[in-house]
C-alpha cells in the first residue's frame, strides 16, 4: 500500500479518537510494555524469522517445510520487519490454524490508553492498524475462493478471521458485503440447478421412448444437453463450510450502511458476519434500529450511537 493510500484511510478514523473519544474499549494491560532502556534479546527463532520474511521466495519455502507452531513467529516478524504486504499475503494463504486473531500479533494496540493521551502515537497506530485490516481481509476472502479451484496446493485452514479492535475502512466493509451477496446468489443458483435436474430426471424416466425411436431421441437429447451443459454447471466459488468474519464496524457513510445491511439480510450459509463493536455516531439515530434487527446480538459488545 502506498503512503498516500495509508494517509487517506487514516483520515477516516483519526478524529474519532481525538474528538469523540475512544472507538475501542480501553485495556489498561496494553500499556504494560517493556521499558525502552531495557535491552531486548532476540531468540534464534525470531532472528531467523526476521530474515525469512524479508524475502518472498524464502517465505514460500518456509511455509512448505516448517512446523505449524512457527507460523506465529513468522507472521509477527512479517508485521514488524516488512514494508510491503507480499509475505503477509503468503502467510495468510498458507495459515495452518482454523482461527486467526490479528490482535495476537500486534504489540501497539488501539485499545491502549496512549490512544487518548498521545495524538502522534494514536495517529501512527491508526495508520498501521488500518493497513493490516486492508491487507488481511481481502487476502483471506481471496484465499478461500482460490482453494475451491486449487486442490493440490497446501492452502489456508482459516475459517474464523478475527480482526476486532482494529478499524475496518468502509471500502473493505463494502468488499465484505459484496461477497456475502455473491455467495447468496451462487447458493440460490445451485439450488435451482438441483431442482431442475431432479425434475428433468423424473420427466425423463416417465416418458421413455419406444424402441423404434430410441436412437433418434437419444441423439437429439445428447445434442440439446451439450448445448445447455454450460448453464447447468453448479459453481463453487465459496466453501461448503461456514466462514466467519468477526470485526468492528465504524460506519460514517450512508452507502456503506445500506450495503452492510443488505449483506446482513442475505441468507447465505457460507459467510457469517459477527460484529462486535458498532459505532454509528456519524449516522442518524433512526437508522440504528433497523440495523440492530439484523445483527446477531450475541456477539455485540459495544454500541455507540448519536
JSON list of C-alpha atoms in Angstrom, two decimals, residues 130 152 179 272 276 303:
[
{"chain": "A", "resi": 130, "resn": "UNK", "atom": "CA", "xyz": [-5.83, 0.23, 9.02]},
{"chain": "A", "resi": 152, "resn": "UNK", "atom": "CA", "xyz": [-3.24, -29.81, -4.94]},
{"chain": "A", "resi": 179, "resn": "UNK", "atom": "CA", "xyz": [-19.03, -11.24, -1.28]},
{"chain": "A", "resi": 272, "resn": "UNK", "atom": "CA", "xyz": [-21.30, -15.32, 8.66]},
{"chain": "A", "resi": 276, "resn": "UNK", "atom": "CA", "xyz": [-18.60, -6.92, 17.99]},
{"chain": "A", "resi": 303, "resn": "UNK", "atom": "CA", "xyz": [-22.77, 0.06, 20.69]}
]
